JSON list of C-alpha atoms in Angstrom, two decimals:
[
{"chain": "A", "resi": 1, "resn": "UNK", "atom": "CA", "xyz": [-4.22, -34.91, -17.42]},
{"chain": "A", "resi": 2, "resn": "UNK", "atom": "CA", "xyz": [-3.59, -36.67, -20.38]},
{"chain": "A", "resi": 3, "resn": "UNK", "atom": "CA", "xyz": [-0.12, -37.68, -19.48]},
{"chain": "A", "resi": 4, "resn": "UNK", "atom": "CA", "xyz": [1.03, -40.16, -17.02]},
{"chain": "A", "resi": 5, "resn": "UNK", "atom": "CA", "xyz": [3.06, -38.76, -14.43]},
{"chain": "A", "resi": 6, "resn": "UNK", "atom": "CA", "xyz": [5.63, -40.78, -12.51]},
{"chain": "A", "resi": 7, "resn": "UNK", "atom": "CA", "xyz": [5.32, -40.28, -8.54]},
{"chain": "A", "resi": 8, "resn": "UNK", "atom": "CA", "xyz": [8.31, -38.44, -6.82]},
{"chain": "A", "resi": 9, "resn": "UNK", "atom": "CA", "xyz": [10.08, -40.36, -4.31]},
{"chain": "A", "resi": 10, "resn": "UNK", "atom": "CA", "xyz": [9.64, -39.50, -0.52]},
{"chain": "A", "resi": 11, "resn": "UNK", "atom": "CA", "xyz": [12.61, -39.54, 2.00]},
{"chain": "A", "resi": 12, "resn": "UNK", "atom": "CA", "xyz": [12.65, -39.56, 5.32]},
{"chain": "A", "resi": 13, "resn": "UNK", "atom": "CA", "xyz": [13.53, -36.01, 6.95]},
{"chain": "A", "resi": 14, "resn": "UNK", "atom": "CA", "xyz": [16.26, -36.22, 9.37]},
{"chain": "A", "resi": 15, "resn": "UNK", "atom": "CA", "xyz": [16.58, -35.10, 12.82]},
{"chain": "A", "resi": 16, "resn": "UNK", "atom": "CA", "xyz": [17.91, -31.42, 11.96]},
{"chain": "A", "resi": 17, "resn": "UNK", "atom": "CA", "xyz": [15.40, -30.47, 9.40]},
{"chain": "A", "resi": 18, "resn": "UNK", "atom": "CA", "xyz": [14.46, -26.86, 9.69]},
{"chain": "A", "resi": 19, "resn": "UNK", "atom": "CA", "xyz": [11.75, -24.38, 7.46]},
{"chain": "A", "resi": 20, "resn": "UNK", "atom": "CA", "xyz": [13.40, -22.60, 5.10]},
{"chain": "A", "resi": 21, "resn": "UNK", "atom": "CA", "xyz": [13.42, -18.73, 5.89]},
{"chain": "A", "resi": 22, "resn": "UNK", "atom": "CA", "xyz": [13.60, -15.72, 3.10]},
{"chain": "A", "resi": 23, "resn": "UNK", "atom": "CA", "xyz": [16.71, -13.81, 3.91]},
{"chain": "A", "resi": 24, "resn": "UNK", "atom": "CA", "xyz": [15.88, -10.32, 6.06]},
{"chain": "A", "resi": 25, "resn": "UNK", "atom": "CA", "xyz": [14.75, -7.85, 3.49]},
{"chain": "A", "resi": 26, "resn": "UNK", "atom": "CA", "xyz": [17.67, -5.77, 2.69]},
{"chain": "A", "resi": 27, "resn": "UNK", "atom": "CA", "xyz": [18.08, -2.29, 3.92]},
{"chain": "A", "resi": 28, "resn": "UNK", "atom": "CA", "xyz": [17.31, 0.77, 1.68]},
{"chain": "A", "resi": 29, "resn": "UNK", "atom": "CA", "xyz": [20.06, 3.58, 1.18]},
{"chain": "A", "resi": 30, "resn": "UNK", "atom": "CA", "xyz": [19.00, 6.90, -0.92]},
{"chain": "A", "resi": 31, "resn": "UNK", "atom": "CA", "xyz": [20.96, 5.52, -3.79]},
{"chain": "A", "resi": 32, "resn": "UNK", "atom": "CA", "xyz": [19.01, 2.20, -4.16]},
{"chain": "A", "resi": 33, "resn": "UNK", "atom": "CA", "xyz": [16.82, 1.45, -7.06]},
{"chain": "A", "resi": 34, "resn": "UNK", "atom": "CA", "xyz": [13.77, 2.96, -6.75]},
{"chain": "A", "resi": 35, "resn": "UNK", "atom": "CA", "xyz": [11.48, -0.22, -7.59]},
{"chain": "A", "resi": 36, "resn": "UNK", "atom": "CA", "xyz": [13.31, -1.76, -4.53]},
{"chain": "A", "resi": 37, "resn": "UNK", "atom": "CA", "xyz": [10.83, 0.77, -2.12]},
{"chain": "A", "resi": 38, "resn": "UNK", "atom": "CA", "xyz": [7.79, -0.11, -4.59]},
{"chain": "A", "resi": 39, "resn": "UNK", "atom": "CA", "xyz": [5.10, -2.38, -3.62]},
{"chain": "A", "resi": 40, "resn": "UNK", "atom": "CA", "xyz": [4.76, -4.29, -7.02]},
{"chain": "A", "resi": 41, "resn": "UNK", "atom": "CA", "xyz": [1.00, -4.97, -7.31]},
{"chain": "A", "resi": 42, "resn": "UNK", "atom": "CA", "xyz": [2.19, -7.57, -10.50]},
{"chain": "A", "resi": 43, "resn": "UNK", "atom": "CA", "xyz": [3.65, -9.50, -7.94]},
{"chain": "A", "resi": 44, "resn": "UNK", "atom": "CA", "xyz": [1.23, -8.46, -4.82]},
{"chain": "A", "resi": 45, "resn": "UNK", "atom": "CA", "xyz": [-2.26, -8.64, -4.64]},
{"chain": "A", "resi": 46, "resn": "UNK", "atom": "CA", "xyz": [-3.62, -4.98, -3.88]},
{"chain": "A", "resi": 47, "resn": "UNK", "atom": "CA", "xyz": [-5.53, -4.89, -1.05]},
{"chain": "A", "resi": 48, "resn": "UNK", "atom": "CA", "xyz": [-9.20, -3.84, -1.99]},
{"chain": "A", "resi": 49, "resn": "UNK", "atom": "CA", "xyz": [-13.07, -2.90, -0.40]},
{"chain": "A", "resi": 50, "resn": "UNK", "atom": "CA", "xyz": [-16.29, -2.14, -2.33]},
{"chain": "A", "resi": 51, "resn": "UNK", "atom": "CA", "xyz": [-17.41, 1.43, -2.62]},
{"chain": "A", "resi": 52, "resn": "UNK", "atom": "CA", "xyz": [-21.14, 0.38, -0.63]},
{"chain": "A", "resi": 53, "resn": "UNK", "atom": "CA", "xyz": [-18.88, -1.06, 2.80]},
{"chain": "A", "resi": 54, "resn": "UNK", "atom": "CA", "xyz": [-18.89, 0.15, 6.05]},
{"chain": "A", "resi": 55, "resn": "UNK", "atom": "CA", "xyz": [-16.08, 2.63, 7.55]},
{"chain": "A", "resi": 56, "resn": "UNK", "atom": "CA", "xyz": [-16.02, -0.07, 10.14]},
{"chain": "A", "resi": 57, "resn": "UNK", "atom": "CA", "xyz": [-15.57, -2.96, 7.60]},
{"chain": "A", "resi": 58, "resn": "UNK", "atom": "CA", "xyz": [-12.76, -1.31, 5.85]},
{"chain": "A", "resi": 59, "resn": "UNK", "atom": "CA", "xyz": [-10.84, -0.26, 9.34]},
{"chain": "A", "resi": 60, "resn": "UNK", "atom": "CA", "xyz": [-11.07, -4.14, 10.11]},
{"chain": "A", "resi": 61, "resn": "UNK", "atom": "CA", "xyz": [-9.77, -5.10, 6.52]},
{"chain": "A", "resi": 62, "resn": "UNK", "atom": "CA", "xyz": [-6.85, -2.47, 7.00]},
{"chain": "A", "resi": 63, "resn": "UNK", "atom": "CA", "xyz": [-6.26, -4.06, 10.56]},
{"chain": "A", "resi": 64, "resn": "UNK", "atom": "CA", "xyz": [-6.20, -7.67, 9.49]},
{"chain": "A", "resi": 65, "resn": "UNK", "atom": "CA", "xyz": [-3.75, -7.24, 6.56]},
{"chain": "A", "resi": 66, "resn": "UNK", "atom": "CA", "xyz": [-1.87, -4.40, 8.47]},
{"chain": "A", "resi": 67, "resn": "UNK", "atom": "CA", "xyz": [-1.92, -1.74, 6.22]},
{"chain": "A", "resi": 68, "resn": "UNK", "atom": "CA", "xyz": [-3.19, 2.00, 5.53]},
{"chain": "A", "resi": 69, "resn": "UNK", "atom": "CA", "xyz": [-4.77, 2.20, 1.99]},
{"chain": "A", "resi": 70, "resn": "UNK", "atom": "CA", "xyz": [-7.32, 0.06, 0.30]},
{"chain": "A", "resi": 71, "resn": "UNK", "atom": "CA", "xyz": [-8.41, 0.84, -3.43]},
{"chain": "A", "resi": 72, "resn": "UNK", "atom": "CA", "xyz": [-11.94, 1.13, -3.66]},
{"chain": "A", "resi": 73, "resn": "UNK", "atom": "CA", "xyz": [-13.13, -1.15, -7.03]},
{"chain": "A", "resi": 74, "resn": "UNK", "atom": "CA", "xyz": [-16.06, -1.42, -8.21]},
{"chain": "A", "resi": 75, "resn": "UNK", "atom": "CA", "xyz": [-16.83, -3.85, -10.86]},
{"chain": "A", "resi": 76, "resn": "UNK", "atom": "CA", "xyz": [-13.52, -4.35, -11.47]},
{"chain": "A", "resi": 77, "resn": "UNK", "atom": "CA", "xyz": [-12.46, -0.88, -11.92]},
{"chain": "A", "resi": 78, "resn": "UNK", "atom": "CA", "xyz": [-10.44, 1.82, -9.48]},
{"chain": "A", "resi": 79, "resn": "UNK", "atom": "CA", "xyz": [-13.19, 4.39, -8.22]},
{"chain": "A", "resi": 80, "resn": "UNK", "atom": "CA", "xyz": [-11.22, 5.45, -5.61]},
{"chain": "A", "resi": 81, "resn": "UNK", "atom": "CA", "xyz": [-8.55, 4.80, -2.51]},
{"chain": "A", "resi": 82, "resn": "UNK", "atom": "CA", "xyz": [-9.43, 5.25, 1.03]},
{"chain": "A", "resi": 83, "resn": "UNK", "atom": "CA", "xyz": [-6.75, 5.14, 3.69]},
{"chain": "A", "resi": 84, "resn": "UNK", "atom": "CA", "xyz": [-6.46, 5.24, 7.69]},
{"chain": "A", "resi": 85, "resn": "UNK", "atom": "CA", "xyz": [-6.14, 8.92, 7.57]},
{"chain": "A", "resi": 86, "resn": "UNK", "atom": "CA", "xyz": [-9.36, 9.15, 6.10]},
{"chain": "A", "resi": 87, "resn": "UNK", "atom": "CA", "xyz": [-10.79, 6.65, 8.62]},
{"chain": "A", "resi": 88, "resn": "UNK", "atom": "CA", "xyz": [-9.66, 7.93, 11.79]},
{"chain": "A", "resi": 89, "resn": "UNK", "atom": "CA", "xyz": [-9.10, 11.87, 11.04]},
{"chain": "A", "resi": 90, "resn": "UNK", "atom": "CA", "xyz": [-11.51, 14.37, 11.26]},
{"chain": "A", "resi": 91, "resn": "UNK", "atom": "CA", "xyz": [-13.45, 13.32, 8.10]},
{"chain": "A", "resi": 92, "resn": "UNK", "atom": "CA", "xyz": [-15.95, 10.71, 9.58]},
{"chain": "A", "resi": 93, "resn": "UNK", "atom": "CA", "xyz": [-16.81, 13.51, 12.85]},
{"chain": "A", "resi": 94, "resn": "UNK", "atom": "CA", "xyz": [-17.37, 16.15, 9.95]},
{"chain": "A", "resi": 95, "resn": "UNK", "atom": "CA", "xyz": [-19.58, 13.62, 7.92]},
{"chain": "A", "resi": 96, "resn": "UNK", "atom": "CA", "xyz": [-21.19, 12.97, 10.61]},
{"chain": "A", "resi": 97, "resn": "UNK", "atom": "CA", "xyz": [-22.17, 16.29, 11.87]},
{"chain": "A", "resi": 98, "resn": "UNK", "atom": "CA", "xyz": [-22.77, 17.69, 7.97]},
{"chain": "A", "resi": 99, "resn": "UNK", "atom": "CA", "xyz": [-25.01, 14.60, 6.88]},
{"chain": "A", "resi": 100, "resn": "UNK", "atom": "CA", "xyz": [-26.25, 13.86, 10.46]},
{"chain": "A", "resi": 101, "resn": "UNK", "atom": "CA", "xyz": [-25.37, 10.33, 10.37]},
{"chain": "A", "resi": 102, "resn": "UNK", "atom": "CA", "xyz": [-23.92, 8.11, 12.74]},
{"chain": "A", "resi": 103, "resn": "UNK", "atom": "CA", "xyz": [-20.85, 6.46, 12.44]},
{"chain": "A", "resi": 104, "resn": "UNK", "atom": "CA", "xyz": [-21.72, 2.33, 11.76]},
{"chain": "A", "resi": 105, "resn": "UNK", "atom": "CA", "xyz": [-23.45, 4.57, 8.74]},
{"chain": "A", "resi": 106, "resn": "UNK", "atom": "CA", "xyz": [-20.90, 5.62, 6.70]},
{"chain": "A", "resi": 107, "resn": "UNK", "atom": "CA", "xyz": [-19.94, 3.94, 3.84]},
{"chain": "A", "resi": 108, "resn": "UNK", "atom": "CA", "xyz": [-16.58, 3.84, 2.12]},
{"chain": "A", "resi": 109, "resn": "UNK", "atom": "CA", "xyz": [-17.54, 5.76, -1.12]},
{"chain": "A", "resi": 110, "resn": "UNK", "atom": "CA", "xyz": [-18.72, 8.97, 2.03]},
{"chain": "A", "resi": 111, "resn": "UNK", "atom": "CA", "xyz": [-14.26, 9.19, 2.56]},
{"chain": "A", "resi": 112, "resn": "UNK", "atom": "CA", "xyz": [-12.94, 7.92, -0.02]},
{"chain": "A", "resi": 113, "resn": "UNK", "atom": "CA", "xyz": [-10.21, 9.90, -2.21]},
{"chain": "A", "resi": 114, "resn": "UNK", "atom": "CA", "xyz": [-12.33, 9.50, -6.05]},
{"chain": "A", "resi": 115, "resn": "UNK", "atom": "CA", "xyz": [-10.28, 7.99, -8.62]},
{"chain": "A", "resi": 116, "resn": "UNK", "atom": "CA", "xyz": [-10.35, 11.45, -10.66]},
{"chain": "A", "resi": 117, "resn": "UNK", "atom": "CA", "xyz": [-8.23, 13.17, -8.01]},
{"chain": "A", "resi": 118, "resn": "UNK", "atom": "CA", "xyz": [-5.72, 10.68, -8.08]},
{"chain": "A", "resi": 119, "resn": "UNK", "atom": "CA", "xyz": [-2.05, 10.93, -9.57]},
{"chain": "A", "resi": 120, "resn": "UNK", "atom": "CA", "xyz": [0.86, 8.61, -10.63]},
{"chain": "A", "resi": 121, "resn": "UNK", "atom": "CA", "xyz": [4.29, 8.05, -11.42]},
{"chain": "A", "resi": 122, "resn": "UNK", "atom": "CA", "xyz": [4.86, 6.17, -14.81]},
{"chain": "A", "resi": 123, "resn": "UNK", "atom": "CA", "xyz": [6.77, 3.11, -14.43]},
{"chain": "A", "resi": 124, "resn": "UNK", "atom": "CA", "xyz": [9.30, 4.21, -17.32]},
{"chain": "A", "resi": 125, "resn": "UNK", "atom": "CA", "xyz": [10.31, 6.87, -14.62]},
{"chain": "A", "resi": 126, "resn": "UNK", "atom": "CA", "xyz": [10.30, 4.76, -11.71]},
{"chain": "A", "resi": 127, "resn": "UNK", "atom": "CA", "xyz": [12.59, 2.37, -13.75]},
{"chain": "A", "resi": 128, "resn": "UNK", "atom": "CA", "xyz": [15.36, 4.85, -14.04]},
{"chain": "A", "resi": 129, "resn": "UNK", "atom": "CA", "xyz": [14.92, 6.42, -10.45]},
{"chain": "A", "resi": 130, "resn": "UNK", "atom": "CA", "xyz": [16.47, 6.17, -6.75]},
{"chain": "A", "resi": 131, "resn": "UNK", "atom": "CA", "xyz": [14.76, 6.08, -3.39]},
{"chain": "A", "resi": 132, "resn": "UNK", "atom": "CA", "xyz": [15.56, 9.42, -2.98]},
{"chain": "A", "resi": 133, "resn": "UNK", "atom": "CA", "xyz": [13.76, 10.63, -6.27]},
{"chain": "A", "resi": 134, "resn": "UNK", "atom": "CA", "xyz": [10.74, 8.76, -4.74]},
{"chain": "A", "resi": 135, "resn": "UNK", "atom": "CA", "xyz": [10.92, 10.48, -1.51]},
{"chain": "A", "resi": 136, "resn": "UNK", "atom": "CA", "xyz": [11.70, 13.81, -2.70]},
{"chain": "A", "resi": 137, "resn": "UNK", "atom": "CA", "xyz": [8.16, 13.55, -4.89]},
{"chain": "A", "resi": 138, "resn": "UNK", "atom": "CA", "xyz": [6.38, 12.11, -1.92]},
{"chain": "A", "resi": 139, "resn": "UNK", "atom": "CA", "xyz": [7.34, 15.14, 0.17]},
{"chain": "A", "resi": 140, "resn": "UNK", "atom": "CA", "xyz": [6.61, 17.63, -2.81]},
{"chain": "A", "resi": 141, "resn": "UNK", "atom": "CA", "xyz": [3.18, 16.24, -2.73]},
{"chain": "A", "resi": 142, "resn": "UNK", "atom": "CA", "xyz": [2.96, 16.23, 0.64]},
{"chain": "A", "resi": 143, "resn": "UNK", "atom": "CA", "xyz": [1.34, 12.72, 0.40]},
{"chain": "A", "resi": 144, "resn": "UNK", "atom": "CA", "xyz": [2.01, 9.04, 2.18]},
{"chain": "A", "resi": 145, "resn": "UNK", "atom": "CA", "xyz": [1.30, 7.26, -0.69]},
{"chain": "A", "resi": 146, "resn": "UNK", "atom": "CA", "xyz": [1.68, 7.46, -4.42]},
{"chain": "A", "resi": 147, "resn": "UNK", "atom": "CA", "xyz": [1.05, 5.12, -7.34]},
{"chain": "A", "resi": 148, "resn": "UNK", "atom": "CA", "xyz": [2.73, 3.84, -10.43]},
{"chain": "A", "resi": 149, "resn": "UNK", "atom": "CA", "xyz": [1.06, 2.90, -13.81]},
{"chain": "A", "resi": 150, "resn": "UNK", "atom": "CA", "xyz": [2.25, 0.48, -16.19]},
{"chain": "A", "resi": 151, "resn": "UNK", "atom": "CA", "xyz": [3.42, 1.97, -19.69]},
{"chain": "A", "resi": 152, "resn": "UNK", "atom": "CA", "xyz": [-0.14, 2.56, -21.09]},
{"chain": "A", "resi": 153, "resn": "UNK", "atom": "CA", "xyz": [-1.11, 4.53, -17.79]},
{"chain": "A", "resi": 154, "resn": "UNK", "atom": "CA", "xyz": [-4.01, 2.33, -17.68]},
{"chain": "A", "resi": 155, "resn": "UNK", "atom": "CA", "xyz": [-3.20, -0.30, -15.14]},
{"chain": "A", "resi": 156, "resn": "UNK", "atom": "CA", "xyz": [-2.26, 0.40, -11.17]},
{"chain": "A", "resi": 157, "resn": "UNK", "atom": "CA", "xyz": [0.71, -1.50, -10.84]},
{"chain": "A", "resi": 158, "resn": "UNK", "atom": "CA", "xyz": [2.71, -0.34, -8.11]},
{"chain": "A", "resi": 159, "resn": "UNK", "atom": "CA", "xyz": [2.64, 1.75, -4.51]},
{"chain": "A", "resi": 160, "resn": "UNK", "atom": "CA", "xyz": [4.99, 3.62, -3.19]},
{"chain": "A", "resi": 161, "resn": "UNK", "atom": "CA", "xyz": [4.25, 4.43, 1.09]},
{"chain": "A", "resi": 162, "resn": "UNK", "atom": "CA", "xyz": [6.34, 6.42, 3.06]},
{"chain": "A", "resi": 163, "resn": "UNK", "atom": "CA", "xyz": [6.05, 4.29, 6.29]},
{"chain": "A", "resi": 164, "resn": "UNK", "atom": "CA", "xyz": [7.24, 1.29, 4.22]},
{"chain": "A", "resi": 165, "resn": "UNK", "atom": "CA", "xyz": [10.29, 3.40, 3.14]},
{"chain": "A", "resi": 166, "resn": "UNK", "atom": "CA", "xyz": [11.35, 5.13, 6.50]},
{"chain": "A", "resi": 167, "resn": "UNK", "atom": "CA", "xyz": [10.91, 1.24, 7.72]},
{"chain": "A", "resi": 168, "resn": "UNK", "atom": "CA", "xyz": [13.52, 0.15, 5.20]},
{"chain": "A", "resi": 169, "resn": "UNK", "atom": "CA", "xyz": [15.74, 2.90, 5.65]},
{"chain": "A", "resi": 170, "resn": "UNK", "atom": "CA", "xyz": [15.67, 1.87, 9.50]},
{"chain": "A", "resi": 171, "resn": "UNK", "atom": "CA", "xyz": [13.81, 5.00, 11.05]},
{"chain": "A", "resi": 172, "resn": "UNK", "atom": "CA", "xyz": [10.73, 5.22, 12.75]},
{"chain": "A", "resi": 173, "resn": "UNK", "atom": "CA", "xyz": [7.84, 6.57, 11.20]},
{"chain": "A", "resi": 174, "resn": "UNK", "atom": "CA", "xyz": [4.74, 8.20, 13.29]},
{"chain": "A", "resi": 175, "resn": "UNK", "atom": "CA", "xyz": [2.07, 6.95, 10.70]},
{"chain": "A", "resi": 176, "resn": "UNK", "atom": "CA", "xyz": [-0.28, 9.72, 11.44]},
{"chain": "A", "resi": 177, "resn": "UNK", "atom": "CA", "xyz": [1.76, 12.74, 10.90]},
{"chain": "A", "resi": 178, "resn": "UNK", "atom": "CA", "xyz": [2.79, 13.29, 7.63]},
{"chain": "A", "resi": 179, "resn": "UNK", "atom": "CA", "xyz": [5.43, 16.48, 7.85]},
{"chain": "A", "resi": 180, "resn": "UNK", "atom": "CA", "xyz": [7.45, 14.05, 10.72]},
{"chain": "A", "resi": 181, "resn": "UNK", "atom": "CA", "xyz": [7.59, 11.58, 8.58]},
{"chain": "A", "resi": 182, "resn": "UNK", "atom": "CA", "xyz": [9.22, 13.32, 5.87]},
{"chain": "A", "resi": 183, "resn": "UNK", "atom": "CA", "xyz": [11.42, 14.97, 8.40]},
{"chain": "A", "resi": 184, "resn": "UNK", "atom": "CA", "xyz": [12.49, 11.54, 9.70]},
{"chain": "A", "resi": 185, "resn": "UNK", "atom": "CA", "xyz": [13.24, 10.09, 6.20]},
{"chain": "A", "resi": 186, "resn": "UNK", "atom": "CA", "xyz": [15.15, 13.21, 5.47]},
{"chain": "A", "resi": 187, "resn": "UNK", "atom": "CA", "xyz": [17.43, 11.90, 8.32]},
{"chain": "A", "resi": 188, "resn": "UNK", "atom": "CA", "xyz": [17.20, 9.15, 7.35]},
{"chain": "A", "resi": 189, "resn": "UNK", "atom": "CA", "xyz": [18.70, 9.89, 3.46]},
{"chain": "A", "resi": 190, "resn": "UNK", "atom": "CA", "xyz": [21.65, 12.39, 5.13]},
{"chain": "A", "resi": 191, "resn": "UNK", "atom": "CA", "xyz": [23.12, 9.56, 6.99]}
]
C-alpha cells in the first residue's frame, strides 16, 4: 500500500453481545418477482465439476454442497450439466450394462446432459416475469431446473430450481419425483 492508513480503534465487547444473523428468507408467492426465486450466479459461485471426474466424486460434491445439479466445465467452458437424478436413477445401471464397466469407472461425461441439449431463458424476460411464470415454464418443459443467460446469451447468470421454489413457497417437494413436484408447487400457487 502506498498510503499510510491509521489503525482503527478497538472497543471491548459488552457481555450481552450477539452475532448478527440475516433476516429469514422471505416466502415467495406466485406474484413475487421471478428474480427472487433465481439463484443468481453473478453473486453465488456456480457449483462445477470436470467431465473426467467419476460419478462417485460428483455425488460427493453434490452431497457436500447440498445441491442436486452441477455444471460440467472443461477449460472454463460449460460442456454440460449433471443432476442427482442422472447419478441415482437408471442411467448408471444402463450405462454399466451397455458398456460392461463398473460403477466406479463411470465418468461425469458418460452421464451428463451435453450443453448442446440445454435451453435457457433470457434474463430480460425473467426481469419482467413472476414466480408463477417460472413454475409454468418448468412444468411445461417437464424439468426440475432451467437456466437464465445474460443479455448476450453467452453466459449462464442464473438458475431456477423447482425444489428451491417449492421450499420458498412453503410446500414440500419429493426431489426424485418431478410430476409430484409440479403438482405440489401448483397446489401452493393456488392457496
